[in-house]
Short mmCIF file of C-alpha atoms in Angstrom, two decimals:
data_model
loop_
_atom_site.label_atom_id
_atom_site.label_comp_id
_atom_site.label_asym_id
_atom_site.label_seq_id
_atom_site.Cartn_x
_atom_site.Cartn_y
_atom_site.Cartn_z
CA UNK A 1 58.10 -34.72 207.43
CA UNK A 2 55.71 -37.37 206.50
CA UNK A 3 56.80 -39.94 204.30
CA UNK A 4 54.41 -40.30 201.22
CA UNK A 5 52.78 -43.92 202.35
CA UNK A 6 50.08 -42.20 204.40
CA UNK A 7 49.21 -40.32 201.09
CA UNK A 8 48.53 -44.44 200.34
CA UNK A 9 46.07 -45.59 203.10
CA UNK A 10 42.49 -44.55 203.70
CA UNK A 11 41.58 -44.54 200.12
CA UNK A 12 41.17 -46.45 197.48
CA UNK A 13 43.52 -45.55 194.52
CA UNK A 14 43.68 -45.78 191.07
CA UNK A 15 44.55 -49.71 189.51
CA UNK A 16 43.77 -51.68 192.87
CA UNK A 17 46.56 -50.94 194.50
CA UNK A 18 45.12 -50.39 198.26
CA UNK A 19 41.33 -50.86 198.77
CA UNK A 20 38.98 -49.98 201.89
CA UNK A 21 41.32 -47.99 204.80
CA UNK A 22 44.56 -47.78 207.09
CA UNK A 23 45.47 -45.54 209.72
CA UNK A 24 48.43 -43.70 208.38
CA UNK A 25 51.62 -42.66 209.68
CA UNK A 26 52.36 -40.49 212.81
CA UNK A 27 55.75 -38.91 214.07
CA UNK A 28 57.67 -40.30 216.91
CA UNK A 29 60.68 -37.49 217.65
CA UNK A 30 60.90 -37.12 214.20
CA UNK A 31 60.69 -40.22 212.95
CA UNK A 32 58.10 -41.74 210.88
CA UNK A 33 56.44 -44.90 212.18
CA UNK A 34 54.06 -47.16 210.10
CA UNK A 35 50.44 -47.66 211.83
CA UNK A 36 48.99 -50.57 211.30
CA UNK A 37 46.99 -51.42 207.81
CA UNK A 38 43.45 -53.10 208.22
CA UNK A 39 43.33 -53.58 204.30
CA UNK A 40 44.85 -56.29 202.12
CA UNK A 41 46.48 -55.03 199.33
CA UNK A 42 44.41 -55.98 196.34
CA UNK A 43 47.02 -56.72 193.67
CA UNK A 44 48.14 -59.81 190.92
CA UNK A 45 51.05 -61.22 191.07
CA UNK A 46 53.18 -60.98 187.52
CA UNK A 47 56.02 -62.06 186.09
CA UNK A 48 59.16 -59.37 185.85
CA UNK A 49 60.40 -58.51 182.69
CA UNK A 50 63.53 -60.22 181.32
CA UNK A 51 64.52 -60.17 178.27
CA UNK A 52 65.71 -64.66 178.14
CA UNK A 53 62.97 -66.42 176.54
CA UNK A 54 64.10 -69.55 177.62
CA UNK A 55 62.37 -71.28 181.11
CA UNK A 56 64.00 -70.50 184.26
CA UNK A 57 63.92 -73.69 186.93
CA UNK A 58 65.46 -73.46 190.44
CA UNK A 59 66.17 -76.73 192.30
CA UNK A 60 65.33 -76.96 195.47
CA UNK A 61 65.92 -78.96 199.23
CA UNK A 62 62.92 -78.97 201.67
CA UNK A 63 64.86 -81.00 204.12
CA UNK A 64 66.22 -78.59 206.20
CA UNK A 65 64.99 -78.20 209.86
CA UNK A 66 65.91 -76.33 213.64
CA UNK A 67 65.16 -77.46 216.92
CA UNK A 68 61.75 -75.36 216.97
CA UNK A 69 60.66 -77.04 213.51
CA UNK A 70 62.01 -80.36 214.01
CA UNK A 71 59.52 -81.68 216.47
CA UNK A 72 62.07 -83.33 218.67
CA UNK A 73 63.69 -80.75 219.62
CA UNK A 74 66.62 -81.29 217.36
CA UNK A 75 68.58 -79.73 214.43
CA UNK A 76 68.40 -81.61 211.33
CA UNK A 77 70.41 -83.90 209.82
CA UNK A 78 71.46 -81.59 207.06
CA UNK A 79 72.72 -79.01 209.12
CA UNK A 80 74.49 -81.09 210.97
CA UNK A 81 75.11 -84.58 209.46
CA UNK A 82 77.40 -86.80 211.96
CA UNK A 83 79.36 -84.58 213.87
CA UNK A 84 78.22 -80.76 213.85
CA UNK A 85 76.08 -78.60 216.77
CA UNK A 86 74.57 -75.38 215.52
CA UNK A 87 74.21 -74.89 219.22
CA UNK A 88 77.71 -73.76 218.79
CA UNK A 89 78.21 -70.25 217.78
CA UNK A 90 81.45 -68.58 216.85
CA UNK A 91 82.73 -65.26 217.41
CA UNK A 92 81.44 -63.82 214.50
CA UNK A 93 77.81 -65.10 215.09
CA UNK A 94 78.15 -68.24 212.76
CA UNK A 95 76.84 -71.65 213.77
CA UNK A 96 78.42 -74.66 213.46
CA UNK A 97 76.97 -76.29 210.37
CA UNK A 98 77.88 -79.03 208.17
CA UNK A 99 78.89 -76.81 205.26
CA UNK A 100 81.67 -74.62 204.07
CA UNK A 101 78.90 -71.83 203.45
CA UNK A 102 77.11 -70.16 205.49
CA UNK A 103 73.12 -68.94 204.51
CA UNK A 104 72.75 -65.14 204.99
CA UNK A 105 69.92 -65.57 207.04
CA UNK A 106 71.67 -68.36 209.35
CA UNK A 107 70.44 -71.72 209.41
CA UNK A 108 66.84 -72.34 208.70
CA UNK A 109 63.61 -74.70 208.36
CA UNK A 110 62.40 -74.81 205.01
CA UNK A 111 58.82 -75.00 206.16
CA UNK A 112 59.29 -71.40 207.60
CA UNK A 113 56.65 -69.54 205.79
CA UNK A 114 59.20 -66.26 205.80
CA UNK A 115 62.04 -68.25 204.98
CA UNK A 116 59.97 -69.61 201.96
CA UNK A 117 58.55 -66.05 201.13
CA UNK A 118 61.93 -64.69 200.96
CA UNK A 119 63.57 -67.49 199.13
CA UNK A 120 61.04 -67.23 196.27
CA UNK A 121 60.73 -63.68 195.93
CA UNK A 122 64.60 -63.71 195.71
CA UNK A 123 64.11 -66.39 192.77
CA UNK A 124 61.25 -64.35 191.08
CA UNK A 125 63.51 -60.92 190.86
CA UNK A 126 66.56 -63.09 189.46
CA UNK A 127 64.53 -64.02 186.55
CA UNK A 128 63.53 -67.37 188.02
CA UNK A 129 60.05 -69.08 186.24
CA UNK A 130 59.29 -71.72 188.91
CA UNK A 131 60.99 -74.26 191.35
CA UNK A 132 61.89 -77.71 190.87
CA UNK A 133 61.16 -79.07 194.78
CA UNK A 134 63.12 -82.29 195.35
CA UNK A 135 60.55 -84.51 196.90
CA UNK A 136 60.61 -87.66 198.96
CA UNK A 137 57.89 -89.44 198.22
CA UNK A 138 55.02 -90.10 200.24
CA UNK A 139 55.88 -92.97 202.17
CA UNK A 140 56.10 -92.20 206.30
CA UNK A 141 59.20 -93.37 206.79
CA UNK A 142 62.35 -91.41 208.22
CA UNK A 143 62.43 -87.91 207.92
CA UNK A 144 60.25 -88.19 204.49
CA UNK A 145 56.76 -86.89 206.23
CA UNK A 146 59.02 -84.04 207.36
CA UNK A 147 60.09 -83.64 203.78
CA UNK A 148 57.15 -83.62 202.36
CA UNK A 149 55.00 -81.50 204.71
CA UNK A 150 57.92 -78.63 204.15
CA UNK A 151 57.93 -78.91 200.25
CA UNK A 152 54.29 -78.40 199.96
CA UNK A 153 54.75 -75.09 202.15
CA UNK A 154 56.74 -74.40 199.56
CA UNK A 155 54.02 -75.30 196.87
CA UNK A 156 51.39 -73.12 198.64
CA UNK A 157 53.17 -69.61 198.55
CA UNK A 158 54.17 -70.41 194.76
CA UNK A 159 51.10 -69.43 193.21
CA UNK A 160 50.20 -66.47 195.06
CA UNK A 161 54.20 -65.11 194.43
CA UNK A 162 53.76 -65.76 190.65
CA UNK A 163 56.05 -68.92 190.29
CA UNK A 164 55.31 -72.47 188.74
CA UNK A 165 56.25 -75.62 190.27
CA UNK A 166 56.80 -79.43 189.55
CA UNK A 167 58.58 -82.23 191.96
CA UNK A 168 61.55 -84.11 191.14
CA UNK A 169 61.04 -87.71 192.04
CA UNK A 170 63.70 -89.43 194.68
CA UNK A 171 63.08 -93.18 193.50
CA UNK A 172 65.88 -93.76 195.54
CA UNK A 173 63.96 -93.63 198.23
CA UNK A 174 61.61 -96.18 198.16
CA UNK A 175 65.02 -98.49 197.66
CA UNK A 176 66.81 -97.55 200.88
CA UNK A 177 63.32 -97.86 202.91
CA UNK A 178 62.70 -101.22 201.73
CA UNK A 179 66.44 -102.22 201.74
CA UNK A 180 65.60 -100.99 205.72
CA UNK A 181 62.84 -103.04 206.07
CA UNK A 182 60.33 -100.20 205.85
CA UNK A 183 58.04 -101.10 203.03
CA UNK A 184 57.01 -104.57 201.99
CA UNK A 185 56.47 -104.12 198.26
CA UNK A 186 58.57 -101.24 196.39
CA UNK A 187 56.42 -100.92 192.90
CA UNK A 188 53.19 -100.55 195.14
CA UNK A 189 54.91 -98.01 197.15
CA UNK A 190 56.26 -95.81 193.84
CA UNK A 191 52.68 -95.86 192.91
CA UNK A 192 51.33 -94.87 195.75
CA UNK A 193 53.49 -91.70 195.72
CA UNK A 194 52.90 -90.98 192.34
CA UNK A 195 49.50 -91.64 192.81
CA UNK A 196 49.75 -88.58 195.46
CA UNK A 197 52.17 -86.44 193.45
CA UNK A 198 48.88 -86.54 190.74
CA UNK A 199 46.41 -85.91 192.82
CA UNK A 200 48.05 -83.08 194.99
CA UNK A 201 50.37 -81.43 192.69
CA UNK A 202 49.90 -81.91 189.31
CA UNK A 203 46.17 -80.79 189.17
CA UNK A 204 47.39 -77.28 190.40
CA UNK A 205 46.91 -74.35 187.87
CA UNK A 206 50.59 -73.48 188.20
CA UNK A 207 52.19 -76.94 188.04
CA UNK A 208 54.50 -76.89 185.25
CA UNK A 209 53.47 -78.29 181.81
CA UNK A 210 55.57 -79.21 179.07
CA UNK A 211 54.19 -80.77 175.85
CA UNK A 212 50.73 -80.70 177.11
CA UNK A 213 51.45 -82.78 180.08
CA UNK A 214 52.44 -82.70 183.68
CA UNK A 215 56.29 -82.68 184.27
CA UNK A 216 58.06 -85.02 186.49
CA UNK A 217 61.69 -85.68 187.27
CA UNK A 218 63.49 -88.49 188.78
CA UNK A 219 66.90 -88.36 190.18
CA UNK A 220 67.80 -91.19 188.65
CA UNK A 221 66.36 -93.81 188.26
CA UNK A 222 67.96 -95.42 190.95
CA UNK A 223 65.48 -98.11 192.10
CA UNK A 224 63.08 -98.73 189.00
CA UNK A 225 65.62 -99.32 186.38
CA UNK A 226 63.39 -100.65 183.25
CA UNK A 227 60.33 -99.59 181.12
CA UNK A 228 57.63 -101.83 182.39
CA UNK A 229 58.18 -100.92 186.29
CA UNK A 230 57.63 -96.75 185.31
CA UNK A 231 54.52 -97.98 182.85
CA UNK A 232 52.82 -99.65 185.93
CA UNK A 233 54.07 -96.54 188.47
CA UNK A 234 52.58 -93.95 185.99
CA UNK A 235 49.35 -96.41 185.21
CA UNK A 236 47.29 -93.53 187.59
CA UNK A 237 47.49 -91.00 184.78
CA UNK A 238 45.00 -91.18 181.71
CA UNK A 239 47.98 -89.46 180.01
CA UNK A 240 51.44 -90.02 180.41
CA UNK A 241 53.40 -87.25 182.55
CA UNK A 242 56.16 -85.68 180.31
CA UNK A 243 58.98 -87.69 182.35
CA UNK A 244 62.51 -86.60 182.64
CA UNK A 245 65.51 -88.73 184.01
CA UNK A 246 68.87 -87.72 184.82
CA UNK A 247 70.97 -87.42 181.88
CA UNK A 248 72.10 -90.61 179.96
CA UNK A 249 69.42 -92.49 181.72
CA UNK A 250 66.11 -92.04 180.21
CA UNK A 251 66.71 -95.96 178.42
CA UNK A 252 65.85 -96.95 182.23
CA UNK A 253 62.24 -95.32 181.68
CA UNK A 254 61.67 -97.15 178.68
CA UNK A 255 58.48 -95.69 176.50
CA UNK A 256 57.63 -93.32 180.03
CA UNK A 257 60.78 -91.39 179.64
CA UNK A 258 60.71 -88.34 177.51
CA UNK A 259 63.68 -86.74 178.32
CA UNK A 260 66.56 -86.02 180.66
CA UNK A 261 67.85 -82.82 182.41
CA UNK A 262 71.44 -82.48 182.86
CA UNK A 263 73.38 -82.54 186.08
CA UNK A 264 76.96 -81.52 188.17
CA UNK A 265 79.61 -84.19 187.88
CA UNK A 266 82.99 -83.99 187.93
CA UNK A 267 83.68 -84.04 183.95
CA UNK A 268 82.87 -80.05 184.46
CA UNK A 269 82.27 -78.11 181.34
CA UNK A 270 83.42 -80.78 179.03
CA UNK A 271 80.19 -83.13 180.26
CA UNK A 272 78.16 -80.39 179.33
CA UNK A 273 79.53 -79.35 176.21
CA UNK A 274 79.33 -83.74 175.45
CA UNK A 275 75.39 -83.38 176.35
CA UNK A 276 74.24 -80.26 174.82
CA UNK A 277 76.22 -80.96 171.18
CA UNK A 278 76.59 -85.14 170.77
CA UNK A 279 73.39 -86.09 172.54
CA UNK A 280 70.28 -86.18 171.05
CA UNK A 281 67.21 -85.99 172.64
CA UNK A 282 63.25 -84.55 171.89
CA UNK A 283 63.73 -82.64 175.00
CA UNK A 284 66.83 -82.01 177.34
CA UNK A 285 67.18 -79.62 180.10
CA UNK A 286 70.40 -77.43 180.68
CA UNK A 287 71.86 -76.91 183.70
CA UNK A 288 73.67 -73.82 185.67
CA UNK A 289 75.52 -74.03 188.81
CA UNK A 290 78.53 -72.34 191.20
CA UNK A 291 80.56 -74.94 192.05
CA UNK A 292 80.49 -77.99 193.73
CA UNK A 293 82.92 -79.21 197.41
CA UNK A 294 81.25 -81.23 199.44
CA UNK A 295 81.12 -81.44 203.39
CA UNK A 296 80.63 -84.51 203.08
CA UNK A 297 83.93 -86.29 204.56
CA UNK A 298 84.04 -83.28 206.87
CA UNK A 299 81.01 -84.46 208.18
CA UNK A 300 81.64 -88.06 208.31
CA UNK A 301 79.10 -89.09 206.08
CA UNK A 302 79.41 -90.52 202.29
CA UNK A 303 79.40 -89.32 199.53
CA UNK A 304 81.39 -87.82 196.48
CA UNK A 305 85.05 -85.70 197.01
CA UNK A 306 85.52 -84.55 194.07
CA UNK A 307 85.04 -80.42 193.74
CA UNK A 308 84.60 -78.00 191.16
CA UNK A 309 85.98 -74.39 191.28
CA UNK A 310 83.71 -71.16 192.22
CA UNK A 311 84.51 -68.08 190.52
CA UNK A 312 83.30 -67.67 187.03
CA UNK A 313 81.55 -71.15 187.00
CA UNK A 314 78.12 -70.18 187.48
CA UNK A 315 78.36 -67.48 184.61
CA UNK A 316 79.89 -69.57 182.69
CA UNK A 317 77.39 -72.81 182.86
CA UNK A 318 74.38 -70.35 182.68
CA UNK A 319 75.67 -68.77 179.56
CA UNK A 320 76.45 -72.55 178.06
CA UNK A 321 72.41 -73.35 178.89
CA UNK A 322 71.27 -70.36 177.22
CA UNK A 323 73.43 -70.76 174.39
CA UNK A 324 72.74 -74.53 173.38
CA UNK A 325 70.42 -75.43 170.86
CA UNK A 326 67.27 -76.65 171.37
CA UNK A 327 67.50 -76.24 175.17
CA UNK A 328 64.10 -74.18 176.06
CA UNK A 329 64.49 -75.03 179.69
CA UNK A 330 67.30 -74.52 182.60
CA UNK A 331 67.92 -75.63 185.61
CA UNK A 332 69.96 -74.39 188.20
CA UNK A 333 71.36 -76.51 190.64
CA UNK A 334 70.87 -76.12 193.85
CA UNK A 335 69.21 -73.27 195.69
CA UNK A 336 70.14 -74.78 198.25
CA UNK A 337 72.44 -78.01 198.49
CA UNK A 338 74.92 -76.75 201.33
CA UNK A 339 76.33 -79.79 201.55
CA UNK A 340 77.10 -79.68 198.36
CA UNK A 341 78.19 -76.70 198.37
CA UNK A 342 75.95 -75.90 194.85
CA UNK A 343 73.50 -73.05 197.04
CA UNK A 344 72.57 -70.19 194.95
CA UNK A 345 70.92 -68.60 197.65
CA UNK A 346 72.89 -65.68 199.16
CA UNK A 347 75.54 -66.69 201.83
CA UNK A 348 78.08 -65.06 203.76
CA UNK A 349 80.77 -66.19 201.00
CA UNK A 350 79.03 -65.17 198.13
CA UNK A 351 76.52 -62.85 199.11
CA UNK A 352 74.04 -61.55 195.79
CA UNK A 353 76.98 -62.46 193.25
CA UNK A 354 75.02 -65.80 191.45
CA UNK A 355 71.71 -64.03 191.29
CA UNK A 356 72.56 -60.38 190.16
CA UNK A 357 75.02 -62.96 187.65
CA UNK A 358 71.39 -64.25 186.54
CA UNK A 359 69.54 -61.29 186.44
CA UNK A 360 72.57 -59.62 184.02
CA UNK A 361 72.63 -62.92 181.72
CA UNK A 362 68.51 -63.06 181.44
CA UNK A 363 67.92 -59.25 181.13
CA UNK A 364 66.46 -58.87 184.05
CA UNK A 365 64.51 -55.65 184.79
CA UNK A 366 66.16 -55.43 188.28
CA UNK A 367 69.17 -55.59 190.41
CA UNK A 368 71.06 -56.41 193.85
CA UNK A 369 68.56 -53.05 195.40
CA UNK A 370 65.18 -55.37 194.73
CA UNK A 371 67.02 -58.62 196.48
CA UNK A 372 68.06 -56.31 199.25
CA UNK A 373 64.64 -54.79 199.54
CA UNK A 374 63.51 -58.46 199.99
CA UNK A 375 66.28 -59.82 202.46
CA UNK A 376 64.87 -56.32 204.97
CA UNK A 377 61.20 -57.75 204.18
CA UNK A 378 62.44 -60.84 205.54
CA UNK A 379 63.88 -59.08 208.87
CA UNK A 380 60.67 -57.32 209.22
CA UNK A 381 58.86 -60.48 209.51
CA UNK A 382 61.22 -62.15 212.28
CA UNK A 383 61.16 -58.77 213.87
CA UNK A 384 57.44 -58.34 214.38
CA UNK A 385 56.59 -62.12 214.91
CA UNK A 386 53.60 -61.99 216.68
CA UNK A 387 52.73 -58.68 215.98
CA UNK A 388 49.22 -59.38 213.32
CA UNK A 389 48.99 -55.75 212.48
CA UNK A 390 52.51 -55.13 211.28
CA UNK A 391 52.68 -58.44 209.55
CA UNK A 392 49.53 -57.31 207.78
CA UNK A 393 51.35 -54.55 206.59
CA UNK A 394 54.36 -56.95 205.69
CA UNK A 395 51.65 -59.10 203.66
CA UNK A 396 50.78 -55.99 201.62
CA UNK A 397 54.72 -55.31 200.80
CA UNK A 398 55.13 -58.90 200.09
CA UNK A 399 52.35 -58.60 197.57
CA UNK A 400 53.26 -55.46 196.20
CA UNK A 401 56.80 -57.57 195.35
CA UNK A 402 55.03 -60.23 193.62
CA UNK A 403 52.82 -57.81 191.75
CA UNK A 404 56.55 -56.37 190.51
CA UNK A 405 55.14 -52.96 192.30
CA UNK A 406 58.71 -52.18 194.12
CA UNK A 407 57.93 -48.46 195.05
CA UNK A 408 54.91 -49.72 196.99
CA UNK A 409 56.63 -52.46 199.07
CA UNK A 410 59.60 -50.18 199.95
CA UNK A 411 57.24 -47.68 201.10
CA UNK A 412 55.69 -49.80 203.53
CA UNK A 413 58.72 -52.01 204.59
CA UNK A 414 61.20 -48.71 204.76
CA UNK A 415 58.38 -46.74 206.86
CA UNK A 416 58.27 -49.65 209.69
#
């Protein structure tokens, strides 16, 4: 029997869901195999339906890289650090990373334009808003260019997949370049990246706003530590940008700082319960994570030891965020920080738990079926690499997702 997608090509239906003609379906011994689609599917992306009206912000690491996306034929540093080979493969498939978690998909490049798809479209149907893309900076030193070229792959399938976006600012870096010897002059450098971060990001139609202005965050600051030095870095904008530190910091930004998000450290709930009810601010941003243990030692490079347990942390953080007063915006830290161990994505270890956890705790209008619906998208894609006509039809499913449409994309992706 014919399943009902060919009822769904060659013809325009009702609401713009499929426009101009496909070839069908046909049966192979029974089975029913997807022809290929010469139509894009002609539909908006939207937001899905939660019932949290607070802002939803996933942080997020573009620096991850495999020997095909590397350009020198080498896994990146942050799969490996000092001392692991993903080249090495275990009996039950895993490769040797630097992490005590393992991604479901395997190791990846965050420039991968189906990794990216799939990561966001996860985020979207756990009641995420938009991402938070921890950026390097703009300075062609190191692995930065990398960096950067992968977090604005990122940027450019945000709009079109319904999610906002704004950077947060590594300061730090400019520090340890010219520390290096890299850069001659580090104020001239920080305004040369901000002076990109404007003109590339923040003029976007879905770059995040907050109080009528652009938003920015700095991990820190780590490098510009006083009022006058972030005056003369944000001197490009006719406007200030609404400009967040990390918590407890924002009397480094002098008049430029206008808040600060919160963070993980190893004080645990009673940090947070210290920052949401003894610290005032005009504007502070909560936090949710899982956990936090390091590979850091493991992997012979520095950095902190301290941990903090899995379990019910996530839930419980979350439901702190949305609870505090006068916190309209959240962040969850990290997508992706494996070795940090703070990955919200789904892993071997964890598998859906920390996003159907979010889409219970935001009312979410959908559940673990919708992120597994996406994870077989992203199979599809790898599968039929190469092949234009089913990844046609995968574009259509993918759009049908963003569009919140979830009968449609199964359809198509469950037909193939």
């Amino acid at each position: 029997m014919q399943t009902t997608i060919s009822s769904m090509l060659g013809m325009a239906l009702v609401g713009g869901l499929l426009t101009g003609c496909g070839s069908g379906t046909v049966e192979d011994g029974g089975n029913t195999v997807l022809k290929s689609v010469s139509v894009q599917a002609e539909v908006a992306p939207v937001a899905v339906p939660k019932s949290s009206a607070k802002k939803i912000y996933m942080h997020m690491m573009p620096w991850f890289e495999t020997k095909a996306s590397s350009g020198n034929g080498a896994w990146g540093q942050h799969w490996t650090m000092a001392n692991k080979n993903p080249d090495i493969v275990d009996a039950s498939g895993k490769r040797q990373i630097a992490s005590y978690y393992y991604p479901q998909t395997g190791p990846y490049a965050s420039g991968d334009p189906y990794i990216i798809e799939y990561q966001l479209l996860l985020m979207k149907y756990a009641g995420v808003d938009g991402v938070l893309i921890d950026w390097p900076g703009s300075q062609n030193v190191w692995d930065y260019p990398k960096n950067r070229q992968n977090a604005e792959a990122i940027v450019a399938q945000t709009a079109k997949l319904g999610l906002s976006f704004a950077m947060v600012y590594e300061d730090h870096n400019i520090g340890m370049a010219y520390d290096a010897g890299l850069i001659p002059n580090k104020l001239a450098a920080a305004q040369q990246d901000i002076a990109y971060l404007k003109s590339n990001y923040t003029t976007q139609s879905n770059y995040i706003q907050i109080n009528g202005a652009p938003l920015i965050l700095d991990f820190g600051p780590q490098t510009f530590v006083n009022g006058s030095d972030w005056n003369a870095i944000f001197s490009t904008f006719p406007k200030p940008p609404t400009f967040l530190t990390l918590w407890y910091q924002i009397g480094q930004a002098g008049s430029s700082g206008k808040g600060e998000f919160a963070w993980i450290y190893s004080d645990g709930m009673a940090g947070l319960d210290n920052f949401y009810n003894n610290h005032p601010l005009n504007l502070k941003f909560g936090i949710a994570y899982p956990g936090f243990n390091t590979y850091y030692a493991a992997g012979n490079w520095q950095g902190p030891t301290w941990t903090l347990p899995y379990g019910s942390t996530f839930a419980t953080t979350l439901n702190k965020a949305l609870a505090a007063p006068g916190v309209d915006n959240i962040q969850l830290a990290t997508w992706n920080d494996y070795g940090e161990g703070t990955m919200i994505e789904p892993t071997r270890e964890f598998g859906y738990s920390y996003l159907t956890t979010m889409q219970q705790a935001l009312g979410v209008n959908s559940n673990q079926s919708e992120l597994q619906l996406i994870y077989a998208l992203y199979q599809k894609r790898v599968q039929y690499a190469g092949n234009a006509a089913q990844q046609q039809n995968l574009n259509n499913a993918a759009s049908y997702l963003a569009a919140h449409q979830v009968a449609q994309a199964a359809a198509i992706i469950n037909a193939m």
